[in-house]
C-alpha atoms as a PDB file:
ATOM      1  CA  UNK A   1      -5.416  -6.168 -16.226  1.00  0.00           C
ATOM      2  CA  UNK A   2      -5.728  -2.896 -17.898  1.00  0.00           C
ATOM      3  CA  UNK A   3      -8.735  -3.497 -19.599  1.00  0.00           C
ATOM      4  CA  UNK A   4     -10.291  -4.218 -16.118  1.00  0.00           C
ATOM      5  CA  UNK A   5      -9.047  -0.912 -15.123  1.00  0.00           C
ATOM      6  CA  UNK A   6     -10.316   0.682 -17.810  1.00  0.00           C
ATOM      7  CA  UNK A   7     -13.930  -0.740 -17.043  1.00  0.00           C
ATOM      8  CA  UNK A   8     -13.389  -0.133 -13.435  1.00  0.00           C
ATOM      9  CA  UNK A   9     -12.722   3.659 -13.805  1.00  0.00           C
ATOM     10  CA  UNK A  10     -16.255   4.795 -14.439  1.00  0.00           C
ATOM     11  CA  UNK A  11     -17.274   3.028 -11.352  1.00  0.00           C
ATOM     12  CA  UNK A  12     -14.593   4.859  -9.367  1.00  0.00           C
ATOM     13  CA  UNK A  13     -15.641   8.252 -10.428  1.00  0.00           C
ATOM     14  CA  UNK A  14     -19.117   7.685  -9.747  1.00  0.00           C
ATOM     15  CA  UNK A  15     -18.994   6.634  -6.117  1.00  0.00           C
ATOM     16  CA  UNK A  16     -16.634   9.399  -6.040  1.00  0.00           C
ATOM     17  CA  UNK A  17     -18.847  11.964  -6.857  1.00  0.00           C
ATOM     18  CA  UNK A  18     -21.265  10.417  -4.304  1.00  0.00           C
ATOM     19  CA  UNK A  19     -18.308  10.506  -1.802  1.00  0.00           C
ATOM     20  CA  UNK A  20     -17.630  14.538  -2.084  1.00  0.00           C
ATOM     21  CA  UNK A  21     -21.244  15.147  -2.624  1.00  0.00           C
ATOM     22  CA  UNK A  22     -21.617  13.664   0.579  1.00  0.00           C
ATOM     23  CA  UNK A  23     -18.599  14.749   2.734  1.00  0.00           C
ATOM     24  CA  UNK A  24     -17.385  11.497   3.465  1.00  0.00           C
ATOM     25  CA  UNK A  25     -14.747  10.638   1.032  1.00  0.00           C
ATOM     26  CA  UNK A  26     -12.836   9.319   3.918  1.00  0.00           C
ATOM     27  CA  UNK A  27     -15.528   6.658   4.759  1.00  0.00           C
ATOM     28  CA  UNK A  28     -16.361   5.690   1.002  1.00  0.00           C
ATOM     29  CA  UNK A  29     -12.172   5.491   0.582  1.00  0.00           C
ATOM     30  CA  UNK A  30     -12.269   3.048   3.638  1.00  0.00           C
ATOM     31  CA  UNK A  31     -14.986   1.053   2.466  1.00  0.00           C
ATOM     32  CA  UNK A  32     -13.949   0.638  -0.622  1.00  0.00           C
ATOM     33  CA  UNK A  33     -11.095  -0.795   0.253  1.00  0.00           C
ATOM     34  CA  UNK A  34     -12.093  -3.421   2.621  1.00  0.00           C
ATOM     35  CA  UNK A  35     -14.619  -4.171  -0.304  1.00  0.00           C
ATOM     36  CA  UNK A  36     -11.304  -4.282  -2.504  1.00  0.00           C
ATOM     37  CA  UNK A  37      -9.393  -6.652  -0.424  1.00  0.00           C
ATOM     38  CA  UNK A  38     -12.694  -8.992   0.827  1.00  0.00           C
ATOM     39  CA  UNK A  39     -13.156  -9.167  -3.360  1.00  0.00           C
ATOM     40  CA  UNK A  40      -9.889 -10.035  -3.958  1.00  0.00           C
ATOM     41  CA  UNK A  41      -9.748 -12.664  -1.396  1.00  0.00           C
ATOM     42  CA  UNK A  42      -9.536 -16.321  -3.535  1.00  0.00           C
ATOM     43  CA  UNK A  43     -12.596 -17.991  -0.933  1.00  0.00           C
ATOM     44  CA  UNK A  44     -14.616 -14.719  -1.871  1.00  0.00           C
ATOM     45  CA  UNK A  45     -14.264 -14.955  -5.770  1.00  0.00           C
ATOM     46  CA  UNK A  46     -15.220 -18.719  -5.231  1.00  0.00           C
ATOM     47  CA  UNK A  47     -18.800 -17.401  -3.291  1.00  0.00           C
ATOM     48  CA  UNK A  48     -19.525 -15.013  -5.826  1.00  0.00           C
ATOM     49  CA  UNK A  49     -19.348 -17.468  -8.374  1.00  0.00           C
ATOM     50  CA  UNK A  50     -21.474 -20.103  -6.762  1.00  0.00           C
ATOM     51  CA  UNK A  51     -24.845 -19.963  -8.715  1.00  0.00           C
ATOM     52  CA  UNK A  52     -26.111 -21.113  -5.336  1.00  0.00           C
ATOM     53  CA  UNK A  53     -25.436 -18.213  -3.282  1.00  0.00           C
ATOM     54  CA  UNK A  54     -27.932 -15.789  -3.420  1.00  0.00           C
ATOM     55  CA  UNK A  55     -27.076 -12.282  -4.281  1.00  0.00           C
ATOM     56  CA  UNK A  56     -28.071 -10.852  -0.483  1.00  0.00           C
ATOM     57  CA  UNK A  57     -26.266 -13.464   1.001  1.00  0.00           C
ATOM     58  CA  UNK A  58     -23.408 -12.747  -1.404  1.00  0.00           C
ATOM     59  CA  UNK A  59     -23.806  -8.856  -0.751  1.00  0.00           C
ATOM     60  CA  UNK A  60     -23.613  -9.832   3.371  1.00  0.00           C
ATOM     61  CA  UNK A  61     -20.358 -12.024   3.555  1.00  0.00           C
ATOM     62  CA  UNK A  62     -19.118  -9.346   1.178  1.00  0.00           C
ATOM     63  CA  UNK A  63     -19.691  -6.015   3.094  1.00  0.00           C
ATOM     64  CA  UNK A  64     -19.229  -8.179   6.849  1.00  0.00           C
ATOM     65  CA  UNK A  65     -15.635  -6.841   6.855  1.00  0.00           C
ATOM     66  CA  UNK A  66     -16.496  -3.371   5.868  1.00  0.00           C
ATOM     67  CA  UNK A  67     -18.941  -2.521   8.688  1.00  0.00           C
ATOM     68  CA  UNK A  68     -22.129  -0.285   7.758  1.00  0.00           C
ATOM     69  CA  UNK A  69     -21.955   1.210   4.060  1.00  0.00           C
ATOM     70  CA  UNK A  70     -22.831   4.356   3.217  1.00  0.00           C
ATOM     71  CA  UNK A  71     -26.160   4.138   0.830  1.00  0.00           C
ATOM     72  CA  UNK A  72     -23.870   4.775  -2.404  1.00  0.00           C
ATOM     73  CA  UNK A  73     -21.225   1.822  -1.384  1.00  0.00           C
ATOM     74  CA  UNK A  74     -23.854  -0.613  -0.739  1.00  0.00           C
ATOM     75  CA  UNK A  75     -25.975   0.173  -4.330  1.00  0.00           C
ATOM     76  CA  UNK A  76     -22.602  -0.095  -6.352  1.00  0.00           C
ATOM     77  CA  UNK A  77     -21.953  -3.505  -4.220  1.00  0.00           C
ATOM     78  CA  UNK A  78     -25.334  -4.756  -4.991  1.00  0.00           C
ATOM     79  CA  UNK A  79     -24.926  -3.785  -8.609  1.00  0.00           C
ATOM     80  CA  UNK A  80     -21.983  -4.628  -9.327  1.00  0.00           C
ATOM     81  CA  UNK A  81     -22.034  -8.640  -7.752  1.00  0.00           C
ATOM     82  CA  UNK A  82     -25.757  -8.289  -9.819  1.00  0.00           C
ATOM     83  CA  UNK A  83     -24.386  -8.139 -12.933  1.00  0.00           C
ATOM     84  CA  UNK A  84     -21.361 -10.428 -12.115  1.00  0.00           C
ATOM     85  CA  UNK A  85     -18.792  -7.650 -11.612  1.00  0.00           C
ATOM     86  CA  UNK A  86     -17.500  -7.800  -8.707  1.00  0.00           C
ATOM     87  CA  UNK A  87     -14.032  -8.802  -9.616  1.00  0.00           C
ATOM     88  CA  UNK A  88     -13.966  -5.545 -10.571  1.00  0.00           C
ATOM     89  CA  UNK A  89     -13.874  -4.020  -6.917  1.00  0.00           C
ATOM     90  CA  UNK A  90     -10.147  -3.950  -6.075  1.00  0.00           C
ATOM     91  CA  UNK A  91      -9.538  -1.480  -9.190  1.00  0.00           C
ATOM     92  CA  UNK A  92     -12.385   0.551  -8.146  1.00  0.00           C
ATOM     93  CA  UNK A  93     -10.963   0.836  -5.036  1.00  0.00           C
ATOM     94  CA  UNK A  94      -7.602   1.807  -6.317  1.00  0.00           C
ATOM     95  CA  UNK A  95      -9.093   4.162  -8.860  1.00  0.00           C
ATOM     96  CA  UNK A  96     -11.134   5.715  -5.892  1.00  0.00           C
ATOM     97  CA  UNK A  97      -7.718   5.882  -3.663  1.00  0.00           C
ATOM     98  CA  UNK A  98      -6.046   7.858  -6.408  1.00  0.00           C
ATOM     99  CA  UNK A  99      -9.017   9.915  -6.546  1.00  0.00           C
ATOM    100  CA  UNK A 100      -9.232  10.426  -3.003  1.00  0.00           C
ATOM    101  CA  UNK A 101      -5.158  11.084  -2.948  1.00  0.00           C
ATOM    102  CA  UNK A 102      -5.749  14.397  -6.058  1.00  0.00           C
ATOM    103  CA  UNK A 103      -8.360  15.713  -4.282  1.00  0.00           C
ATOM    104  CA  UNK A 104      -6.517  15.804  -1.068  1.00  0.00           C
ATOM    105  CA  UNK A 105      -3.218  17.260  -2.845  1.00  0.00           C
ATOM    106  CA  UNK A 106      -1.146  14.071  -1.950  1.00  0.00           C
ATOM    107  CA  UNK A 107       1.400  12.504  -4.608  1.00  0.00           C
ATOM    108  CA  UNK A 108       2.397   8.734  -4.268  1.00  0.00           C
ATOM    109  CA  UNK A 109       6.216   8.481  -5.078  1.00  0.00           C
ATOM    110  CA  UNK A 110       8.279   5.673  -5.221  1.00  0.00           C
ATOM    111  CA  UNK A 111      12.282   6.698  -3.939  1.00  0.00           C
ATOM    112  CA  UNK A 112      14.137   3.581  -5.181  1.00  0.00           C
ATOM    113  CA  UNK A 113      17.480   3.994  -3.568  1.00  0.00           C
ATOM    114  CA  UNK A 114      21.564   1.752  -3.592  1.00  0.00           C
ATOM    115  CA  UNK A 115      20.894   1.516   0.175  1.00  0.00           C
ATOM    116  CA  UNK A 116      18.496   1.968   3.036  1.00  0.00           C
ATOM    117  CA  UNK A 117      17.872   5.458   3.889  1.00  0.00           C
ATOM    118  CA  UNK A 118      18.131   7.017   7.502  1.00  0.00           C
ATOM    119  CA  UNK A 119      14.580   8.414   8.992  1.00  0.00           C
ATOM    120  CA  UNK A 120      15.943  11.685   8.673  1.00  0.00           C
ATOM    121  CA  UNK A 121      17.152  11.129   4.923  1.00  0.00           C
ATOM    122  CA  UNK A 122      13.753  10.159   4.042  1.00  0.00           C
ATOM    123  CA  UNK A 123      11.909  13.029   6.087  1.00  0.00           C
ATOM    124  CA  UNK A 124      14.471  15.167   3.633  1.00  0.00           C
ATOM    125  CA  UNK A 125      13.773  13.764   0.688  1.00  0.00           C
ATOM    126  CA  UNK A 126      10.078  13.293   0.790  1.00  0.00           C
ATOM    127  CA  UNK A 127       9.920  17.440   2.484  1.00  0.00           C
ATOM    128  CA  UNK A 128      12.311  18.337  -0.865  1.00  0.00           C
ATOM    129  CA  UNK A 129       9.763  16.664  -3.513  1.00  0.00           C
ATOM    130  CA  UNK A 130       6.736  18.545  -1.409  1.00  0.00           C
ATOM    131  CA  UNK A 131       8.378  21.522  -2.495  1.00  0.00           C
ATOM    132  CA  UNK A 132       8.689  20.830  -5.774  1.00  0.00           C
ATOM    133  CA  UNK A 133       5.266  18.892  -6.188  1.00  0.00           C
ATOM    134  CA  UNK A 134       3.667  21.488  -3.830  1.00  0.00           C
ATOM    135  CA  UNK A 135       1.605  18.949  -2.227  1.00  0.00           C
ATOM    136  CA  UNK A 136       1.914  16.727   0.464  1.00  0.00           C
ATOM    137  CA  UNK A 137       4.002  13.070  -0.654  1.00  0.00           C
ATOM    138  CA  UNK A 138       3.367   9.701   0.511  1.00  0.00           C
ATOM    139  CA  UNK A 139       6.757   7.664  -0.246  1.00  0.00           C
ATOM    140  CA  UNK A 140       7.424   3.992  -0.331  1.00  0.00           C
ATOM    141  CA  UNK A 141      10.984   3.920  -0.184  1.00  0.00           C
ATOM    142  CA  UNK A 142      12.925   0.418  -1.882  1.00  0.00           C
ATOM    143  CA  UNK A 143      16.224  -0.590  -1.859  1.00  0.00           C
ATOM    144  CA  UNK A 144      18.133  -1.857  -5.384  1.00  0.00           C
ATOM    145  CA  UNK A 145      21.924  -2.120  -4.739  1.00  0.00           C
ATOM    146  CA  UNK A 146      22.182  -2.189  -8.661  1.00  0.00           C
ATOM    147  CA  UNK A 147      21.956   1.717  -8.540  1.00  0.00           C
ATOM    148  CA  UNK A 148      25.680   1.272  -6.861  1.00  0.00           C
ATOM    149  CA  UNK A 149      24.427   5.042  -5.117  1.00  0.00           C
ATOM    150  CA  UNK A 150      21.758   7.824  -5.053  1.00  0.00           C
ATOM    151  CA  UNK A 151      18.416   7.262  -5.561  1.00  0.00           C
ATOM    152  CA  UNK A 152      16.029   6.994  -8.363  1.00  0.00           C
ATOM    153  CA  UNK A 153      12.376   8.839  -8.098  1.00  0.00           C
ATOM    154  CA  UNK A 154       9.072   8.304  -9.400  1.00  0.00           C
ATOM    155  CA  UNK A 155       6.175  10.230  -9.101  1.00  0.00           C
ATOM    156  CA  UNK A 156       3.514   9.452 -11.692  1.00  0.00           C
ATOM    157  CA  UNK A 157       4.953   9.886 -14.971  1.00  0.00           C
ATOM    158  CA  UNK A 158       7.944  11.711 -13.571  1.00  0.00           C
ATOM    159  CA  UNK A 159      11.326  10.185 -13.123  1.00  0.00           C
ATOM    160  CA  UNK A 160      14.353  11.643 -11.260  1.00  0.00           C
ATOM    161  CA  UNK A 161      17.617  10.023 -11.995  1.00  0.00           C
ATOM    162  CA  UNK A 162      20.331  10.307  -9.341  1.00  0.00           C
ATOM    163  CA  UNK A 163      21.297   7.449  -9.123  1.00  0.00           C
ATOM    164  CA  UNK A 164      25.271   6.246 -10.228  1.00  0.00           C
ATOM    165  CA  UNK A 165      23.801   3.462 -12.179  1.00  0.00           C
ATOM    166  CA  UNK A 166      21.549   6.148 -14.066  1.00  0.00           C
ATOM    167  CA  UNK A 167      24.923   8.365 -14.299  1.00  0.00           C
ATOM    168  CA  UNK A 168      26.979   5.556 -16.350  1.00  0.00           C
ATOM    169  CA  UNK A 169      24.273   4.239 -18.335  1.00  0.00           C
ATOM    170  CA  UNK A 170      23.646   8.321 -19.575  1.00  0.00           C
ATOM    171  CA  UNK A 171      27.441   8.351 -20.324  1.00  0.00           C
ATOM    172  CA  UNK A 172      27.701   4.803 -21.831  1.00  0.00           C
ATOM    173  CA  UNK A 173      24.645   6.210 -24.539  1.00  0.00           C
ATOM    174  CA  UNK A 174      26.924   9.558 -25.057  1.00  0.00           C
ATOM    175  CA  UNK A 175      30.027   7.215 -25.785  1.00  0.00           C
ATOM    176  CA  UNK A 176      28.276   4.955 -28.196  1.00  0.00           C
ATOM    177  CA  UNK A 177      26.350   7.178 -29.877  1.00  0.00           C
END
């Protein structure tokens, strides 16, 4: 799967480009993923590998879901299902999304906490890593009772321990070392 990300990425940036050149990265971001998910659907991946299906007709069932596509969309749909690609348009579409999510200053985190977290816990927490981050977060929050308490962040490469679990296994590496 990497190596499909890898040769997705250059696709990404591309229609990015074309997305801020245009002032619509909104509308790209949106049809790229309906592209992504339509792709990634198992009856889809069976039409674009009939032989039979012609490559407008392939290009139509494909961009149905999406609505009207902006000029750049429907050129990297045509190209890519052209030259057999278009497996690759769920990791342009999530290559785009974290594209779309720097250039808007938003951070994805994952809080991975012992138990579920209150509304106003999470409004806390999330307004807390804005600070820090300075940009705006977008949290998925999920619950491991194997932390035993606290919570464990991730934001990119960045990893917050404060969890219990995190606590004793630090101390049990102090003890033994």
């Amino acid at each position: 799967m990497a190596e499909l990300t890898t040769v997705a990425r250059p696709y990404g940036e591309a229609v990015f480009r074309a997305a801020v050149e245009a002032g619509s990265v909104a509308a790209f971001g949106d049809a790229l993923f309906v592209l992504g998910a339509t792709a990634d659907d198992p009856q889809a991946a069976a039409l674009l590998g009939n032989p039979k299906v012609t490559v407008t007709e392939k290009v139509a069932v494909l961009s149905a879901p999406a609505g009207a596509l902006a000029m750049p969309v429907a050129n990297l749909l045509t190209m890519l299902i052209e030259s057999g690609k278009a497996s690759l348009l769920p990791f342009i579409a999530e290559h785009f999304a974290k594209l779309q999510r720097e250039h808007e200053g938003v951070v994805k985190a994952t809080i991975t906490s012992a138990m579920v977290l209150s509304d106003a816990d999470k409004v806390g927490l999330v307004e807390a890593l804005g600070r820090k981050y300075g940009k705006r977060v977008e949290a998925v929050v999920v619950v491991d009772a194997e932390l035993i308490g606290g919570a464990r962040v991730q934001i990119g490469d960045d990893v917050i321990h404060a969890s219990v679990r995190d606590t004793l296994d630090q101390m049990k590496q102090a003890l033994t070392a």
